Short mmCIF file of C-alpha atoms in Angstrom, two decimals:
data_model
loop_
_atom_site.label_atom_id
_atom_site.label_comp_id
_atom_site.label_asym_id
_atom_site.label_seq_id
_atom_site.Cartn_x
_atom_site.Cartn_y
_atom_site.Cartn_z
CA MET A 1 -11.74 -1.14 17.24
CA LEU A 2 -10.99 1.16 14.34
CA GLY A 3 -10.18 3.82 16.89
CA ARG A 4 -7.06 1.90 17.94
CA LYS A 5 -3.94 3.86 17.13
CA THR A 6 -1.84 2.13 14.54
CA SER A 7 1.25 4.25 14.92
CA GLN A 8 3.13 6.29 17.40
CA VAL A 9 2.70 9.74 15.94
CA CYS A 10 5.51 12.15 16.53
CA ASP A 11 5.78 15.87 16.28
CA SER A 12 7.46 16.99 13.11
CA SER A 13 9.56 19.53 15.02
CA PRO A 14 13.04 18.45 16.14
CA SER A 15 13.51 17.47 19.78
CA ASN A 16 16.71 17.74 21.90
CA GLY A 17 18.56 19.30 19.00
CA ASP A 18 18.13 16.25 16.73
CA SER A 19 16.53 16.50 13.33
CA PRO A 20 13.34 14.44 12.88
CA GLU A 21 15.05 12.44 10.14
CA SER A 22 17.52 10.93 12.64
CA HIS A 23 14.89 9.00 14.63
CA GLN A 24 11.68 9.38 12.66
CA GLU A 25 10.33 8.62 9.25
CA ARG A 26 7.25 9.49 7.24
CA LEU A 27 4.56 6.84 7.61
CA TYR A 28 4.34 6.20 3.86
CA ARG A 29 8.01 5.13 3.83
CA VAL A 30 7.44 2.35 6.37
CA TRP A 31 3.89 1.40 5.41
CA LYS A 32 3.47 -2.39 5.24
CA GLY A 33 1.04 -2.33 2.35
CA ASN A 34 2.18 -2.77 -1.24
CA ASN A 35 1.26 0.77 -2.25
CA LYS A 36 3.44 3.18 -4.17
CA PHE A 37 3.62 6.84 -3.19
CA LEU A 38 4.48 10.05 -4.97
CA CYS A 39 4.85 13.68 -3.89
CA GLY A 40 5.91 12.79 -0.37
CA GLY A 41 2.96 10.49 0.32
CA ARG A 42 0.33 12.84 -1.03
CA LEU A 43 -0.47 10.55 -3.97
CA VAL A 44 -1.31 6.93 -3.15
CA PHE A 45 -1.15 4.35 -5.94
CA GLY A 46 -1.71 0.62 -5.92
CA HIS A 47 0.92 -2.07 -6.25
CA ASP A 48 0.46 -2.18 -10.05
CA GLY A 49 0.29 1.58 -10.53
CA ALA A 50 2.60 1.30 -13.54
CA SER A 51 -0.39 0.01 -15.54
CA LEU A 52 -1.44 3.65 -15.79
CA TYR A 53 1.06 4.03 -18.63
CA LEU A 54 -0.74 1.38 -20.68
CA THR A 55 -4.20 2.74 -19.86
CA SER A 56 -3.12 6.27 -20.72
CA PHE A 57 -1.74 5.07 -24.05
CA LEU A 58 -4.92 3.13 -24.90
CA ILE A 59 -7.04 6.22 -24.21
CA GLY A 60 -4.78 9.02 -25.37
CA CYS A 61 -3.45 7.56 -28.61
CA PRO A 62 -6.81 7.12 -30.43
CA ALA A 63 -8.33 10.23 -28.84
CA LEU A 64 -5.47 12.51 -29.83
CA THR A 65 -5.30 10.91 -33.27
CA PHE A 66 -8.97 11.76 -33.76
CA CYS A 67 -8.44 15.35 -32.57
CA ILE A 68 -5.43 15.86 -34.82
CA ARG A 69 -7.31 14.37 -37.76
CA MET A 70 -10.19 16.82 -37.20
CA LEU A 71 -7.74 19.69 -36.88
CA VAL A 72 -5.74 18.86 -40.00
CA THR A 73 -8.63 18.21 -42.41
CA ARG A 74 -10.24 21.60 -42.89
CA HIS A 75 -12.59 20.95 -45.76
CA GLN A 76 -15.47 21.95 -43.42
CA ALA A 77 -14.07 24.46 -40.94
CA HIS A 78 -17.44 25.20 -39.32
CA TYR A 79 -17.81 21.48 -38.65
CA ASP A 80 -14.31 20.34 -37.72
CA TYR A 81 -13.38 22.82 -34.99
CA PRO A 82 -16.42 22.26 -32.71
CA VAL A 83 -15.94 18.49 -33.01
CA PHE A 84 -12.23 18.89 -32.25
CA THR A 85 -12.96 21.05 -29.19
CA ALA A 86 -15.56 18.65 -27.78
CA GLY A 87 -13.32 15.64 -28.41
CA LEU A 88 -10.37 17.32 -26.69
CA LEU A 89 -12.55 18.26 -23.70
CA LEU A 90 -13.81 14.68 -23.32
CA THR A 91 -10.23 13.39 -23.48
CA VAL A 92 -9.03 15.80 -20.79
CA LEU A 93 -11.97 14.92 -18.51
CA ASP A 94 -11.30 11.22 -19.01
CA PHE A 95 -7.67 11.62 -17.91
CA ILE A 96 -8.68 13.74 -14.91
CA PHE A 97 -11.10 11.08 -13.68
CA LEU A 98 -8.51 8.37 -14.34
CA PHE A 99 -5.87 9.99 -12.14
CA LEU A 100 -8.41 10.94 -9.44
CA THR A 101 -9.32 7.26 -9.28
CA SER A 102 -5.78 5.93 -9.30
CA GLY A 103 -3.84 8.49 -7.27
CA ARG A 104 -5.91 8.76 -4.09
CA ASP A 105 -6.45 6.66 -0.99
CA PRO A 106 -9.37 4.33 -1.85
CA GLY A 107 -10.34 3.98 1.82
CA ILE A 108 -7.43 2.14 3.45
CA ILE A 109 -8.19 1.05 7.01
CA PRO A 110 -5.39 1.58 9.58
CA ARG A 111 -3.75 -1.58 10.84
CA ASN A 112 -3.56 -2.64 14.46
CA SER A 113 -0.21 -3.42 16.06
CA ARG A 114 -1.84 -6.10 18.24
CA PRO A 115 -5.12 -8.02 18.28
CA PRO A 116 -8.21 -6.31 19.70
CA GLU A 117 -9.37 -7.00 23.23
CA SER A 118 -11.50 -10.06 23.80
CA ASP A 119 -15.24 -9.46 24.13
CA GLY A 120 -15.42 -11.89 27.02
CA ALA A 121 -16.11 -15.54 27.49
CA CYS A 122 -17.85 -17.30 24.66
CA GLU A 123 -18.47 -20.84 23.53
CA SER A 124 -15.65 -22.84 22.02
CA THR A 125 -15.69 -23.29 18.26
CA PRO A 126 -13.13 -24.65 15.79
CA SER A 127 -12.29 -21.16 14.63
CA MET A 128 -11.73 -20.03 18.23
CA GLU A 129 -9.38 -22.95 18.84
CA TRP A 130 -7.38 -21.67 15.88
CA ILE A 131 -7.30 -18.13 17.28
CA ASN A 132 -6.47 -19.35 20.79
CA ASN A 133 -3.11 -20.90 19.92
CA LYS A 134 -1.31 -18.17 21.86
CA GLY A 135 -3.11 -18.84 25.12
CA SER A 136 -6.45 -19.50 26.70
CA SER A 137 -6.85 -15.86 27.80
CA MET A 138 -7.45 -14.71 24.22
CA LYS A 139 -10.74 -15.71 22.64
CA LEU A 140 -11.28 -14.14 19.24
CA PRO A 141 -13.73 -15.82 16.90
CA ARG A 142 -12.68 -15.58 13.30
CA ILE A 143 -16.20 -14.52 12.25
CA LYS A 144 -18.73 -12.40 14.11
CA ASP A 145 -22.41 -11.92 13.34
CA VAL A 146 -23.64 -8.33 13.05
CA GLN A 147 -27.25 -7.24 12.58
CA VAL A 148 -27.85 -4.84 9.68
CA ASN A 149 -31.44 -3.73 9.03
CA GLY A 150 -32.77 -6.96 10.50
CA HIS A 151 -30.33 -9.15 8.53
CA THR A 152 -27.38 -11.08 9.91
CA VAL A 153 -24.10 -10.12 8.26
CA LYS A 154 -20.82 -11.92 8.97
CA VAL A 155 -17.81 -9.77 9.87
CA LYS A 156 -14.44 -11.46 9.38
CA PHE A 157 -11.26 -11.00 11.37
CA CYS A 158 -8.32 -9.92 9.19
CA GLU A 159 -5.18 -11.82 10.12
CA THR A 160 -2.93 -9.29 8.39
CA CYS A 161 -4.38 -6.04 9.74
CA LEU A 162 -5.36 -7.54 13.14
CA LEU A 163 -8.87 -6.13 13.16
CA TYR A 164 -12.46 -7.08 12.49
CA ARG A 165 -13.22 -5.66 9.09
CA PRO A 166 -15.94 -3.00 9.09
CA LEU A 167 -19.14 -3.74 7.21
CA ARG A 168 -18.58 -4.07 3.43
CA ALA A 169 -14.79 -3.87 3.85
CA SER A 170 -12.43 -6.51 2.51
CA HIS A 171 -8.71 -7.18 2.28
CA CYS A 172 -7.05 -6.67 -1.10
CA SER A 173 -4.39 -9.33 -1.59
CA ILE A 174 -2.65 -7.22 -4.27
CA CYS A 175 -2.24 -4.01 -2.28
CA ASN A 176 -2.22 -5.87 1.08
CA ASN A 177 -4.67 -3.47 2.75
CA CYS A 178 -8.17 -3.63 4.15
CA VAL A 179 -10.32 -1.18 2.18
CA GLN A 180 -13.62 0.43 3.14
CA LYS A 181 -16.56 -0.68 0.98
CA PHE A 182 -14.18 -2.67 -1.19
CA ASP A 183 -15.49 -3.05 -4.74
CA HIS A 184 -12.58 -4.66 -6.60
CA HIS A 185 -8.97 -4.12 -7.56
CA CYS A 186 -8.87 -2.64 -11.05
CA PRO A 187 -5.68 -3.53 -12.98
CA TRP A 188 -6.41 -0.82 -15.58
CA VAL A 189 -6.14 1.99 -13.03
CA GLY A 190 -3.66 0.11 -10.83
CA GLN A 191 -5.63 0.78 -7.67
CA CYS A 192 -8.25 -0.66 -5.35
CA ILE A 193 -11.74 0.69 -5.92
CA GLY A 194 -13.33 1.51 -2.59
CA LEU A 195 -15.39 4.03 -0.69
CA ARG A 196 -13.23 7.10 -1.42
CA ASN A 197 -12.59 6.68 -5.16
CA TYR A 198 -15.66 4.79 -6.41
CA PRO A 199 -17.50 7.94 -7.63
CA PHE A 200 -14.44 8.94 -9.68
CA PHE A 201 -14.19 5.41 -11.06
CA ILE A 202 -17.80 5.63 -12.26
CA LEU A 203 -17.06 8.98 -13.91
CA PHE A 204 -13.94 7.53 -15.51
CA ILE A 205 -15.61 4.53 -17.15
CA SER A 206 -18.64 6.64 -18.12
CA SER A 207 -16.50 9.30 -19.79
CA SER A 208 -14.45 6.56 -21.50
CA THR A 209 -17.67 5.07 -22.90
CA LEU A 210 -18.86 8.47 -24.07
CA LEU A 211 -15.48 9.18 -25.68
CA CYS A 212 -15.56 5.86 -27.56
CA ILE A 213 -19.07 6.55 -28.86
CA TYR A 214 -18.13 10.12 -29.82
CA VAL A 215 -15.05 9.10 -31.82
CA PHE A 216 -16.92 6.17 -33.40
CA VAL A 217 -19.85 8.33 -34.58
CA PHE A 218 -17.84 11.23 -35.98
CA SER A 219 -15.34 8.92 -37.66
CA TRP A 220 -18.30 7.45 -39.56
CA ILE A 221 -19.55 10.94 -40.38
CA ASN A 222 -16.11 11.80 -41.78
CA LEU A 223 -16.33 8.83 -44.13
CA LEU A 224 -19.89 9.50 -45.22
CA HIS A 225 -19.16 13.15 -46.02
CA GLN A 226 -16.47 12.26 -48.51
CA HIS A 227 -17.17 12.07 -52.24
CA GLY A 228 -17.59 8.74 -54.02
CA ASN A 229 -18.80 5.44 -52.67
CA LEU A 230 -18.05 4.13 -49.18
CA TRP A 231 -15.24 1.76 -50.20
CA LYS A 232 -13.30 4.50 -51.95
CA ALA A 233 -13.79 6.79 -48.98
CA MET A 234 -12.49 4.07 -46.64
CA SER A 235 -9.42 3.54 -48.82
CA ARG A 236 -8.69 7.29 -48.73
CA ASP A 237 -9.34 7.75 -45.00
CA VAL A 238 -7.62 4.79 -43.32
CA VAL A 239 -7.31 6.67 -40.03
CA SER A 240 -11.08 6.92 -39.64
CA VAL A 241 -11.45 3.21 -40.43
CA ILE A 242 -8.92 2.27 -37.74
CA LEU A 243 -10.65 4.52 -35.20
CA ILE A 244 -14.04 2.99 -36.04
CA VAL A 245 -12.75 -0.56 -35.52
CA TYR A 246 -10.85 0.36 -32.35
CA CYS A 247 -13.78 2.19 -30.74
CA PHE A 248 -16.23 -0.55 -31.74
CA ILE A 249 -14.14 -3.09 -29.83
CA ALA A 250 -13.40 -0.82 -26.86
CA VAL A 251 -16.99 0.31 -26.33
CA TRP A 252 -18.09 -3.26 -25.62
CA PHE A 253 -15.64 -3.43 -22.74
CA VAL A 254 -16.02 0.02 -21.12
CA GLY A 255 -19.69 0.29 -22.09
CA GLY A 256 -20.51 -3.11 -20.62
CA LEU A 257 -18.56 -2.21 -17.47
CA THR A 258 -20.48 1.05 -17.16
CA VAL A 259 -23.85 -0.66 -17.53
CA PHE A 260 -22.85 -3.29 -14.96
CA HIS A 261 -21.85 -0.66 -12.40
CA VAL A 262 -25.01 1.34 -13.00
CA TYR A 263 -26.88 -1.84 -12.08
CA LEU A 264 -24.71 -2.27 -8.97
CA ILE A 265 -25.34 1.34 -7.91
CA CYS A 266 -29.11 0.99 -8.35
CA THR A 267 -29.14 -2.18 -6.23
CA ASN A 268 -26.52 -0.90 -3.71
CA GLN A 269 -24.01 -3.68 -4.28
CA THR A 270 -20.29 -3.82 -4.78
CA THR A 271 -18.62 -6.04 -7.34
CA TYR A 272 -17.20 -8.15 -4.51
CA GLU A 273 -20.63 -8.58 -2.93
CA ASN A 274 -22.27 -9.38 -6.25
CA PHE A 275 -19.89 -12.26 -6.95
CA ARG A 276 -19.47 -13.39 -3.32
CA TYR A 277 -22.93 -13.09 -1.80
CA ARG A 278 -25.17 -12.95 -4.89
CA TYR A 279 -27.44 -10.20 -3.60
CA ASP A 280 -29.27 -10.27 -6.93
CA LYS A 281 -30.69 -13.62 -5.80
CA ASN A 282 -30.68 -13.03 -2.04
CA GLU A 283 -32.09 -10.13 -0.05
CA ASN A 284 -29.66 -7.20 0.17
CA PRO A 285 -29.41 -5.72 3.69
CA TYR A 286 -27.90 -2.45 2.39
CA THR A 287 -30.41 -1.40 -0.27
CA LYS A 288 -32.30 1.87 0.24
CA GLY A 289 -34.37 1.89 -2.92
CA ILE A 290 -33.17 3.13 -6.31
CA LEU A 291 -33.22 6.84 -5.43
CA GLY A 292 -31.61 6.25 -2.05
CA ASN A 293 -28.92 4.08 -3.60
CA LEU A 294 -28.14 6.69 -6.27
CA LYS A 295 -28.02 9.42 -3.64
CA GLU A 296 -25.61 7.40 -1.51
CA VAL A 297 -23.05 7.22 -4.33
CA PHE A 298 -23.41 10.57 -6.09
CA CYS A 299 -24.68 12.90 -3.36
CA SER A 300 -22.83 11.69 -0.29
CA ARG A 301 -19.74 13.46 0.93
CA ILE A 302 -16.51 11.52 0.44
CA PRO A 303 -15.12 10.81 3.94
CA PRO A 304 -11.58 11.90 4.81
CA SER A 305 -8.75 9.39 4.67
CA MET A 306 -8.33 7.26 7.79
CA VAL A 307 -4.55 7.19 7.33
CA ASN A 308 -2.28 10.24 7.14
CA PHE A 309 0.72 8.86 5.27
CA ARG A 310 2.73 12.04 5.88
CA LEU A 311 2.82 11.75 9.67
CA TRP A 312 6.18 11.33 11.38
CA VAL A 313 6.58 7.98 13.12
CA LEU A 314 9.45 6.30 14.93
CA LYS A 315 11.64 4.24 12.60
CA ASP A 316 11.89 1.27 14.96
CA ASP A 317 8.24 1.33 16.03
CA ASP A 318 6.56 -1.82 14.72
CA SER A 319 3.13 -0.43 15.51
CA ALA A 320 3.84 2.50 13.23
CA MET A 321 4.59 0.18 10.37
CA GLY A 322 1.50 -1.92 10.89
CA SER A 323 3.31 -5.15 11.64
CA VAL A 324 2.24 -8.15 9.60
CA ALA A 325 5.04 -10.43 10.80
CA LEU A 326 5.61 -12.15 14.13
CA GLU A 327 3.33 -15.08 13.38
CA SER A 328 4.80 -17.15 16.22
CA GLU A 329 4.04 -14.42 18.77
CA ARG A 330 0.53 -13.75 17.50
CA GLY A 331 -0.34 -17.42 17.23
CA PHE A 332 -3.00 -16.88 14.58
CA ILE A 333 -1.86 -19.58 12.18
CA GLY A 334 -2.26 -23.12 13.45
CA SER A 335 -0.68 -26.23 12.02
CA LYS A 336 -3.91 -27.29 10.35
CA GLU A 337 -4.88 -23.88 9.04
CA LYS A 338 -4.47 -22.66 5.48
CA PHE A 339 -3.86 -19.12 4.32
CA ASP A 340 -7.05 -17.28 3.37
CA ILE A 341 -7.18 -16.08 -0.25
CA GLU A 342 -7.92 -12.55 1.03
CA MET A 343 -4.86 -12.54 3.29
CA GLY A 344 -1.94 -10.42 2.15
CA ASN A 345 1.07 -12.16 0.62
CA LYS A 346 4.22 -12.05 2.68
CA PHE A 347 6.40 -10.18 0.21
CA THR A 348 8.35 -6.97 0.54
CA ARG A 349 7.87 -4.02 -1.80
CA ASP A 350 10.75 -5.14 -4.01
CA GLY A 351 9.23 -8.60 -4.44
CA LYS A 352 11.50 -10.47 -2.00
CA LEU A 353 9.97 -13.21 0.13
CA VAL A 354 9.82 -12.47 3.85
CA VAL A 355 11.44 -15.16 6.02
CA PRO A 356 9.01 -16.24 8.79
CA SER A 357 9.98 -14.90 12.18
CA ILE A 358 10.03 -18.39 13.68
CA LEU A 359 12.95 -19.22 11.36
CA GLN A 360 14.63 -15.91 12.09
CA LYS A 361 14.61 -16.65 15.83
CA LEU A 362 16.17 -20.11 15.64
CA ASP A 363 19.41 -20.43 17.60
CA TYR A 364 21.77 -21.49 14.84
CA ASN A 365 24.75 -21.44 17.20
CA ASP A 366 23.42 -24.48 19.03
CA ILE A 367 22.87 -26.20 15.71
CA ASP A 368 26.47 -25.49 14.68
CA ASP A 369 27.79 -26.77 18.04
CA ASN A 370 25.80 -29.98 17.74
CA MET A 371 27.04 -30.51 14.19
CA LYS A 372 30.65 -29.99 15.28
CA LYS A 373 30.16 -32.41 18.20
CA ASN A 374 28.72 -35.06 15.91
CA ASN A 375 31.59 -34.59 13.46
CA LEU A 376 34.13 -35.09 16.28
CA GLU A 377 32.41 -38.26 17.46
CA ILE A 378 32.35 -39.67 13.93
CA SER A 379 36.01 -38.84 13.33
CA GLY A 380 36.98 -40.44 16.68
CA PHE A 381 35.02 -43.58 15.81
CA THR A 382 36.75 -43.77 12.43
CA GLU A 383 40.21 -43.44 13.97
CA GLY A 384 39.39 -46.23 16.43
CA LEU A 385 38.43 -48.56 13.60
CA LYS A 386 41.70 -47.80 11.79
CA ARG A 387 43.77 -48.67 14.91
CA LYS A 388 41.98 -51.99 15.32
CA ALA A 389 42.57 -52.78 11.65
#
């Protein structure tokens, strides 16, 4: 089902003397997800990608302050310059891992323009009745059972992307995409964490933890190397005191997050699975042993992106955009059904609410004619009463 084409791909060369811009558009410009793109679709950010400014400030401000402090105070030149160099290197690496995590496709799964084909006749269930609102010929259960290493795993149908989610995939309600091996949506990097950027996310939080410990330790050493008692040294070196307090608070957050993800890697879980399925209490169908689990994350090749956001597609082709509208035609939402929490919100990129297609297709001309007819009847009735009076 993932092999279904989600867009009508067009050749980038002009045809019949027309430029490609007249009838075609890059896929990233018409993509229905809430992502933000830079460099012509080469960089893919999440819906809240602007949070990178805050994260960069929280990392760069104390790190650069520490480096400048080590560079300015030269009472021990043989000591300050190596510490400055190592601190600057850790800071640069931390920023590299941050932007590799935030600016790449986390494993977005292409959308379908129409539901998948039915697998055949199957027994009627409440969920199938909900799917079958369009007609009796379509029978798509909302949940399917798949066997994984002798365990039964439930695969859910995504109402937004019109596909059965692959194993360990989930739909991010913030970015409005199904993501391979979805871990969580991280507001600090402004991106979903999935199959293609999880290794960089681990390197980012690990390097952040190491940077916090590094600045914390050497800020203490700067205080202890000064003459006089500790309180006088703290009063003279306020910058080191602020860095010590800041890093002490920050290391509990990033350090705890790093330890938690090391545990998840060793047990082959994602954050979503840990909170949703509680594999720490139930048997995990994906575990391969500690060494196998570590190898899967750190030694496996990162798969290529499933979506080429720079492809040319037809502007008016709904399949190219990955249609999430047309609820009345798809018939997937019954009168008694509620929206799933994992389903994408029906908002445009600029935050405007999308009007349901069933309201867009109402014939308002008939409504206006009926209202005018009723007004004429009422006015005629009123004039008749006045004549009788």
